[in-house]
PDB file of C-alpha atoms in Angstrom:
ATOM      1  CA  MET A   1      -8.633  10.496  13.561  1.00  0.00           C
ATOM      2  CA  VAL A   2      -5.176  11.952  13.303  1.00  0.00           C
ATOM      3  CA  ALA A   3      -5.574  14.451  10.488  1.00  0.00           C
ATOM      4  CA  LYS A   4      -8.056  17.231  11.099  1.00  0.00           C
ATOM      5  CA  ARG A   5     -11.183  16.899   9.018  1.00  0.00           C
ATOM      6  CA  ARG A   6     -12.615  19.301   6.506  1.00  0.00           C
ATOM      7  CA  GLY A   7     -13.348  22.783   7.815  1.00  0.00           C
ATOM      8  CA  PRO A   8     -13.760  26.297   6.411  1.00  0.00           C
ATOM      9  CA  ARG A   9     -11.464  26.911   3.454  1.00  0.00           C
ATOM     10  CA  ARG A  10      -9.293  29.987   3.665  1.00  0.00           C
ATOM     11  CA  GLY A  11      -6.935  31.599   1.225  1.00  0.00           C
ATOM     12  CA  GLY A  12      -7.968  29.517  -1.807  1.00  0.00           C
ATOM     13  CA  ASN A  13      -6.701  26.134  -2.872  1.00  0.00           C
ATOM     14  CA  PRO A  14      -3.084  25.063  -2.297  1.00  0.00           C
ATOM     15  CA  PRO A  15      -0.918  24.331  -5.346  1.00  0.00           C
ATOM     16  CA  LEU A  16      -1.358  20.834  -6.715  1.00  0.00           C
ATOM     17  CA  VAL A  17       1.313  18.311  -5.750  1.00  0.00           C
ATOM     18  CA  TRP A  18       2.396  16.181  -8.688  1.00  0.00           C
ATOM     19  CA  LEU A  19       2.690  12.437  -8.162  1.00  0.00           C
ATOM     20  CA  ASP A  20       3.381  10.103 -11.077  1.00  0.00           C
ATOM     21  CA  GLU A  21       0.497   7.951  -9.870  1.00  0.00           C
ATOM     22  CA  PRO A  22      -3.224   8.363  -9.148  1.00  0.00           C
ATOM     23  CA  SER A  23      -3.451   9.765  -5.623  1.00  0.00           C
ATOM     24  CA  SER A  24      -6.873  11.413  -5.455  1.00  0.00           C
ATOM     25  CA  ASP A  25      -8.436   8.178  -4.200  1.00  0.00           C
ATOM     26  CA  LEU A  26      -5.872   7.553  -1.459  1.00  0.00           C
ATOM     27  CA  TRP A  27      -7.001  10.038   1.168  1.00  0.00           C
ATOM     28  CA  ASP A  28     -10.221  10.009   3.181  1.00  0.00           C
ATOM     29  CA  GLU A  29     -12.918  12.115   1.530  1.00  0.00           C
ATOM     30  CA  ASP A  30     -13.597  14.191   4.640  1.00  0.00           C
ATOM     31  CA  LEU A  31     -10.074  15.594   4.737  1.00  0.00           C
ATOM     32  CA  SER A  32      -9.677  19.205   3.630  1.00  0.00           C
ATOM     33  CA  ASP A  33      -7.998  20.037   0.326  1.00  0.00           C
ATOM     34  CA  VAL A  34      -5.051  21.551   2.203  1.00  0.00           C
ATOM     35  CA  THR A  35      -4.610  18.400   4.283  1.00  0.00           C
ATOM     36  CA  LYS A  36      -4.664  16.244   1.144  1.00  0.00           C
ATOM     37  CA  ALA A  37      -2.107  18.524  -0.497  1.00  0.00           C
ATOM     38  CA  LEU A  38       0.174  18.243   2.533  1.00  0.00           C
ATOM     39  CA  LEU A  39      -0.124  14.461   2.456  1.00  0.00           C
ATOM     40  CA  GLY A  40       0.765  14.360  -1.232  1.00  0.00           C
ATOM     41  CA  SER A  41       3.768  16.580  -0.604  1.00  0.00           C
ATOM     42  CA  ALA A  42       4.868  14.437   2.330  1.00  0.00           C
ATOM     43  CA  VAL A  43       4.704  11.299   0.192  1.00  0.00           C
ATOM     44  CA  LEU A  44       7.158  12.843  -2.260  1.00  0.00           C
ATOM     45  CA  CYS A  45       9.447  14.084   0.485  1.00  0.00           C
ATOM     46  CA  PHE A  46       9.484  10.849   2.477  1.00  0.00           C
ATOM     47  CA  ALA A  47      10.021   8.766  -0.664  1.00  0.00           C
ATOM     48  CA  GLU A  48      12.907  10.958  -1.807  1.00  0.00           C
ATOM     49  CA  LYS A  49      14.659  11.843   1.458  1.00  0.00           C
ATOM     50  CA  GLY A  50      13.246   9.495   4.069  1.00  0.00           C
ATOM     51  CA  PHE A  51      11.202  10.489   7.099  1.00  0.00           C
ATOM     52  CA  GLN A  52      14.095  11.504   9.326  1.00  0.00           C
ATOM     53  CA  ALA A  53      15.757  13.782   6.754  1.00  0.00           C
ATOM     54  CA  THR A  54      12.494  15.484   5.754  1.00  0.00           C
ATOM     55  CA  THR A  55      11.692  18.777   7.468  1.00  0.00           C
ATOM     56  CA  THR A  56       8.308  20.402   7.923  1.00  0.00           C
ATOM     57  CA  ARG A  57       9.563  23.145   5.601  1.00  0.00           C
ATOM     58  CA  ASP A  58      10.207  20.540   2.889  1.00  0.00           C
ATOM     59  CA  ILE A  59       6.597  19.391   3.137  1.00  0.00           C
ATOM     60  CA  THR A  60       4.892  22.781   3.332  1.00  0.00           C
ATOM     61  CA  SER A  61       7.011  24.579   0.741  1.00  0.00           C
ATOM     62  CA  LYS A  62       5.741  22.302  -2.042  1.00  0.00           C
ATOM     63  CA  VAL A  63       2.218  23.586  -1.403  1.00  0.00           C
ATOM     64  CA  GLY A  64       3.121  27.230  -0.807  1.00  0.00           C
ATOM     65  CA  LEU A  65       2.654  27.223   2.967  1.00  0.00           C
ATOM     66  CA  THR A  66       4.876  28.169   5.889  1.00  0.00           C
ATOM     67  CA  PRO A  67       6.307  25.408   8.130  1.00  0.00           C
ATOM     68  CA  GLY A  68       3.960  26.300  10.972  1.00  0.00           C
ATOM     69  CA  ALA A  69       0.936  25.633   8.742  1.00  0.00           C
ATOM     70  CA  LEU A  70       1.560  21.890   9.025  1.00  0.00           C
ATOM     71  CA  TYR A  71       0.543  21.984  12.682  1.00  0.00           C
ATOM     72  CA  VAL A  72      -2.850  23.423  11.832  1.00  0.00           C
ATOM     73  CA  HIS A  73      -3.648  20.059  10.263  1.00  0.00           C
ATOM     74  CA  PHE A  74      -1.389  17.611  12.118  1.00  0.00           C
ATOM     75  CA  SER A  75       0.009  17.555  15.632  1.00  0.00           C
ATOM     76  CA  THR A  76       3.383  16.136  14.605  1.00  0.00           C
ATOM     77  CA  LYS A  77       5.337  15.056  11.539  1.00  0.00           C
ATOM     78  CA  GLU A  78       4.922  11.471  12.741  1.00  0.00           C
ATOM     79  CA  GLU A  79       1.158  11.872  12.454  1.00  0.00           C
ATOM     80  CA  VAL A  80       1.595  12.898   8.806  1.00  0.00           C
ATOM     81  CA  LEU A  81       3.477   9.665   8.202  1.00  0.00           C
ATOM     82  CA  PHE A  82       0.861   7.642  10.067  1.00  0.00           C
ATOM     83  CA  GLU A  83      -1.964   9.102   7.981  1.00  0.00           C
ATOM     84  CA  ILE A  84      -0.098   8.181   4.789  1.00  0.00           C
ATOM     85  CA  VAL A  85       0.747   4.657   5.927  1.00  0.00           C
ATOM     86  CA  ARG A  86      -2.706   3.962   7.318  1.00  0.00           C
ATOM     87  CA  SER A  87      -4.482   5.316   4.245  1.00  0.00           C
ATOM     88  CA  GLY A  88      -2.250   3.343   1.898  1.00  0.00           C
ATOM     89  CA  HIS A  89      -2.824   0.088   3.754  1.00  0.00           C
ATOM     90  CA  ARG A  90      -6.573   0.697   3.956  1.00  0.00           C
ATOM     91  CA  ARG A  91      -6.946   1.467   0.250  1.00  0.00           C
ATOM     92  CA  ALA A  92      -4.909  -1.585  -0.765  1.00  0.00           C
ATOM     93  CA  LEU A  93      -6.961  -3.744   1.591  1.00  0.00           C
ATOM     94  CA  GLU A  94     -10.196  -2.373   0.145  1.00  0.00           C
ATOM     95  CA  ALA A  95      -9.001  -3.277  -3.347  1.00  0.00           C
ATOM     96  CA  LEU A  96      -8.217  -6.818  -2.213  1.00  0.00           C
ATOM     97  CA  ARG A  97     -11.491  -7.261  -0.377  1.00  0.00           C
ATOM     98  CA  ALA A  98     -13.350  -6.336  -3.558  1.00  0.00           C
ATOM     99  CA  THR A  99     -12.167  -9.708  -4.915  1.00  0.00           C
ATOM    100  CA  LEU A 100     -13.826 -11.507  -1.988  1.00  0.00           C
ATOM    101  CA  PRO A 101     -15.871 -13.572  -1.590  1.00  0.00           C
ATOM    102  CA  GLY A 102     -15.672 -15.328  -4.910  1.00  0.00           C
ATOM    103  CA  ASP A 103     -16.946 -18.540  -6.434  1.00  0.00           C
ATOM    104  CA  ASP A 104     -13.850 -18.917  -8.593  1.00  0.00           C
ATOM    105  CA  ASP A 105     -11.862 -22.127  -8.611  1.00  0.00           C
ATOM    106  CA  PRO A 106      -8.809 -21.953  -6.305  1.00  0.00           C
ATOM    107  CA  GLU A 107      -6.291 -21.175  -9.054  1.00  0.00           C
ATOM    108  CA  THR A 108      -8.385 -18.382 -10.558  1.00  0.00           C
ATOM    109  CA  HIS A 109      -8.967 -16.964  -7.093  1.00  0.00           C
ATOM    110  CA  LEU A 110      -5.242 -16.858  -6.290  1.00  0.00           C
ATOM    111  CA  ARG A 111      -4.555 -15.207  -9.636  1.00  0.00           C
ATOM    112  CA  ARG A 112      -7.154 -12.523  -8.905  1.00  0.00           C
ATOM    113  CA  VAL A 113      -5.820 -11.804  -5.429  1.00  0.00           C
ATOM    114  CA  VAL A 114      -2.217 -11.522  -6.612  1.00  0.00           C
ATOM    115  CA  ALA A 115      -3.084  -9.471  -9.694  1.00  0.00           C
ATOM    116  CA  VAL A 116      -5.112  -6.939  -7.698  1.00  0.00           C
ATOM    117  CA  PHE A 117      -2.412  -6.639  -5.033  1.00  0.00           C
ATOM    118  CA  VAL A 118       0.378  -6.156  -7.572  1.00  0.00           C
ATOM    119  CA  GLU A 119      -1.606  -3.728  -9.743  1.00  0.00           C
ATOM    120  CA  TRP A 120      -2.444  -1.554  -6.742  1.00  0.00           C
ATOM    121  CA  HIS A 121       1.165  -1.389  -5.615  1.00  0.00           C
ATOM    122  CA  ALA A 122       2.362  -0.606  -9.136  1.00  0.00           C
ATOM    123  CA  LYS A 123      -0.207   2.167  -9.619  1.00  0.00           C
ATOM    124  CA  HIS A 124       0.589   3.700  -6.230  1.00  0.00           C
ATOM    125  CA  HIS A 125       4.261   2.760  -6.095  1.00  0.00           C
ATOM    126  CA  THR A 126       5.517   5.985  -4.490  1.00  0.00           C
ATOM    127  CA  THR A 127       2.968   5.952  -1.688  1.00  0.00           C
ATOM    128  CA  ALA A 128       3.390   2.193  -1.271  1.00  0.00           C
ATOM    129  CA  ARG A 129       7.162   2.634  -0.935  1.00  0.00           C
ATOM    130  CA  VAL A 130       6.581   4.968   2.007  1.00  0.00           C
ATOM    131  CA  CYS A 131       4.027   2.546   3.464  1.00  0.00           C
ATOM    132  CA  GLN A 132       6.461  -0.358   3.305  1.00  0.00           C
ATOM    133  CA  TYR A 133       9.814   1.202   4.152  1.00  0.00           C
ATOM    134  CA  GLU A 134       9.073   4.071   6.554  1.00  0.00           C
ATOM    135  CA  LEU A 135       7.463   2.173   9.425  1.00  0.00           C
ATOM    136  CA  THR A 136      10.233   2.522  12.008  1.00  0.00           C
ATOM    137  CA  PRO A 137       9.470   6.174  12.929  1.00  0.00           C
ATOM    138  CA  LEU A 138       5.864   5.341  13.871  1.00  0.00           C
ATOM    139  CA  SER A 139       4.898   5.471  17.529  1.00  0.00           C
ATOM    140  CA  ALA A 140       4.241   2.161  19.258  1.00  0.00           C
ATOM    141  CA  GLU A 141       0.475   2.778  19.189  1.00  0.00           C
ATOM    142  CA  HIS A 142       0.430   3.697  15.516  1.00  0.00           C
ATOM    143  CA  TYR A 143       2.727   0.823  14.581  1.00  0.00           C
ATOM    144  CA  ALA A 144       0.410  -1.628  16.340  1.00  0.00           C
ATOM    145  CA  GLU A 145      -2.520  -0.353  14.269  1.00  0.00           C
ATOM    146  CA  ILE A 146      -0.552  -0.834  11.045  1.00  0.00           C
ATOM    147  CA  LEU A 147       0.508  -4.330  12.103  1.00  0.00           C
ATOM    148  CA  ASP A 148      -3.170  -5.206  12.525  1.00  0.00           C
ATOM    149  CA  LEU A 149      -3.878  -4.060   8.965  1.00  0.00           C
ATOM    150  CA  ARG A 150      -0.897  -6.004   7.634  1.00  0.00           C
ATOM    151  CA  ALA A 151      -2.125  -9.144   9.387  1.00  0.00           C
ATOM    152  CA  ARG A 152      -5.328  -8.906   7.343  1.00  0.00           C
ATOM    153  CA  PHE A 153      -3.310  -9.035   4.124  1.00  0.00           C
ATOM    154  CA  ASN A 154      -1.546 -12.136   5.414  1.00  0.00           C
ATOM    155  CA  THR A 155      -4.886 -13.789   6.163  1.00  0.00           C
ATOM    156  CA  ILE A 156      -6.236 -13.129   2.657  1.00  0.00           C
ATOM    157  CA  PHE A 157      -3.103 -14.526   1.024  1.00  0.00           C
ATOM    158  CA  ARG A 158      -2.881 -17.548   3.317  1.00  0.00           C
ATOM    159  CA  ASP A 159      -6.506 -18.381   2.575  1.00  0.00           C
ATOM    160  CA  ALA A 160      -5.940 -18.057  -1.179  1.00  0.00           C
ATOM    161  CA  VAL A 161      -2.803 -20.202  -1.085  1.00  0.00           C
ATOM    162  CA  GLY A 162      -4.453 -22.718   1.241  1.00  0.00           C
ATOM    163  CA  ARG A 163      -7.329 -23.192  -1.187  1.00  0.00           C
ATOM    164  CA  ILE A 164      -5.054 -24.056  -4.092  1.00  0.00           C
ATOM    165  CA  VAL A 165      -2.657 -26.247  -2.077  1.00  0.00           C
ATOM    166  CA  ASP A 166      -5.569 -27.961  -0.303  1.00  0.00           C
ATOM    167  CA  GLY A 167      -3.693 -30.524   1.752  1.00  0.00           C
ATOM    168  CA  ALA A 168      -1.095 -31.316  -0.896  1.00  0.00           C
ATOM    169  CA  THR A 169       1.739 -30.645   1.540  1.00  0.00           C
ATOM    170  CA  ALA A 170       2.548 -32.525   4.706  1.00  0.00           C
ATOM    171  CA  ASP A 171       4.080 -29.399   6.215  1.00  0.00           C
ATOM    172  CA  PRO A 172       1.417 -26.888   7.361  1.00  0.00           C
ATOM    173  CA  ASP A 173       4.063 -24.156   7.408  1.00  0.00           C
ATOM    174  CA  ASP A 174       4.331 -24.392   3.620  1.00  0.00           C
ATOM    175  CA  VAL A 175       1.143 -22.363   3.213  1.00  0.00           C
ATOM    176  CA  SER A 176       2.495 -19.523   5.345  1.00  0.00           C
ATOM    177  CA  ARG A 177       5.854 -19.657   3.582  1.00  0.00           C
ATOM    178  CA  LEU A 178       4.224 -19.471   0.173  1.00  0.00           C
ATOM    179  CA  ALA A 179       1.887 -16.645   1.220  1.00  0.00           C
ATOM    180  CA  ARG A 180       4.780 -14.598   2.615  1.00  0.00           C
ATOM    181  CA  SER A 181       6.887 -15.219  -0.488  1.00  0.00           C
ATOM    182  CA  ILE A 182       4.126 -14.122  -2.852  1.00  0.00           C
ATOM    183  CA  LEU A 183       3.338 -11.073  -0.726  1.00  0.00           C
ATOM    184  CA  SER A 184       7.012 -10.111  -0.678  1.00  0.00           C
ATOM    185  CA  LEU A 185       7.244 -10.213  -4.465  1.00  0.00           C
ATOM    186  CA  GLY A 186       4.303  -7.851  -4.779  1.00  0.00           C
ATOM    187  CA  VAL A 187       5.720  -5.460  -2.189  1.00  0.00           C
ATOM    188  CA  ASP A 188       9.265  -5.440  -3.549  1.00  0.00           C
ATOM    189  CA  LEU A 189       8.263  -3.948  -6.907  1.00  0.00           C
ATOM    190  CA  VAL A 190       7.622  -0.562  -5.267  1.00  0.00           C
ATOM    191  CA  ARG A 191      11.390  -0.105  -4.965  1.00  0.00           C
ATOM    192  CA  TRP A 192      11.944  -0.039  -8.729  1.00  0.00           C
ATOM    193  CA  TYR A 193       8.633   0.359 -10.553  1.00  0.00           C
ATOM    194  CA  ARG A 194       7.797   3.559 -12.424  1.00  0.00           C
ATOM    195  CA  LEU A 195       4.694   4.336 -14.464  1.00  0.00           C
ATOM    196  CA  GLY A 196       5.263   4.913 -18.155  1.00  0.00           C
ATOM    197  CA  GLY A 197       7.624   2.010 -18.753  1.00  0.00           C
ATOM    198  CA  SER A 198       7.076  -1.124 -20.804  1.00  0.00           C
ATOM    199  CA  ASP A 199       5.427  -2.912 -17.860  1.00  0.00           C
ATOM    200  CA  THR A 200       1.931  -1.652 -17.118  1.00  0.00           C
ATOM    201  CA  PRO A 201       0.347  -2.354 -13.724  1.00  0.00           C
ATOM    202  CA  ALA A 202      -2.030  -4.798 -15.426  1.00  0.00           C
ATOM    203  CA  SER A 203       0.737  -6.699 -17.228  1.00  0.00           C
ATOM    204  CA  LEU A 204       2.764  -6.947 -14.037  1.00  0.00           C
ATOM    205  CA  GLY A 205      -0.305  -8.165 -12.175  1.00  0.00           C
ATOM    206  CA  ALA A 206      -0.856 -10.924 -14.740  1.00  0.00           C
ATOM    207  CA  PHE A 207       2.834 -11.914 -14.710  1.00  0.00           C
ATOM    208  CA  TYR A 208       3.020 -12.089 -10.923  1.00  0.00           C
ATOM    209  CA  ALA A 209      -0.242 -14.049 -10.824  1.00  0.00           C
ATOM    210  CA  ASP A 210       1.278 -16.647 -13.164  1.00  0.00           C
ATOM    211  CA  LEU A 211       4.407 -16.730 -11.029  1.00  0.00           C
ATOM    212  CA  ALA A 212       2.386 -17.256  -7.850  1.00  0.00           C
ATOM    213  CA  VAL A 213       0.522 -20.221  -9.329  1.00  0.00           C
ATOM    214  CA  HIS A 214       3.791 -21.809 -10.449  1.00  0.00           C
ATOM    215  CA  MET A 215       5.200 -21.308  -6.947  1.00  0.00           C
ATOM    216  CA  THR A 216       2.303 -23.263  -5.460  1.00  0.00           C
ATOM    217  CA  ALA A 217       2.863 -26.003  -8.051  1.00  0.00           C
ATOM    218  CA  ALA A 218       6.203 -26.770  -6.411  1.00  0.00           C
ATOM    219  CA  VAL A 219       4.313 -27.678  -3.242  1.00  0.00           C
ATOM    220  CA  ARG A 220       1.478 -29.413  -5.012  1.00  0.00           C
ATOM    221  CA  GLY A 221       3.970 -31.570  -6.887  1.00  0.00           C
ATOM    222  CA  ARG A 222       2.401 -30.910 -10.280  1.00  0.00           C
ATOM    223  CA  ARG A 223       2.256 -28.228 -12.926  1.00  0.00           C
ATOM    224  CA  PRO A 224      -0.508 -25.583 -12.752  1.00  0.00           C
ATOM    225  CA  THR A 225      -3.809 -26.653 -14.280  1.00  0.00           C
ATOM    226  CA  SER A 226      -3.684 -23.546 -16.471  1.00  0.00           C
ATOM    227  CA  ALA A 227      -0.922 -21.113 -17.327  1.00  0.00           C
TER     228      ALA A 227
END
């Protein structure tokens, strides 16, 4: 693993890093409290300034540590980013997989998949923004690992869309196009969503689920069976 795992705690706990989203369930349990605090700080810094403009001092100062302390827990700043991106993708994938397998009818299944995906990205919008828009700085090896995780999302969505379309289109590429379009809608919300507004994660999930079903109706050539 990239981040160093839990070891002896020295000097007490680091200051808490405030995120306007639930972050305690994002990081692996065997990471030390200091490592988790550094990751939370890095999320804020990368989301605000971008990876390239963020310094190690930016990250460590939020938790009351010196810049050199980062390298006790990570070898490089890139490894901090990788841990964030990998953890975010894994947690989102775990949330999606909890909806599978299911005995729901195809439309209900697609609604569940989309709602869970959208709700997760709304709840963790700051971390998800880093996961989606700070991939370029990753090393080739780390990027390949993230691409593998992203391919699993594509598979889940293609399967869900394929079940509801079920041969209604003569163009097999329609399923992939629909899956990518629905995925993109769920990802794009991380650019603008903030907790505390009129749209809750649950309401957005339900709205996007309705939208996804109506998108498939264009291919099926009929209105959704329920709305």
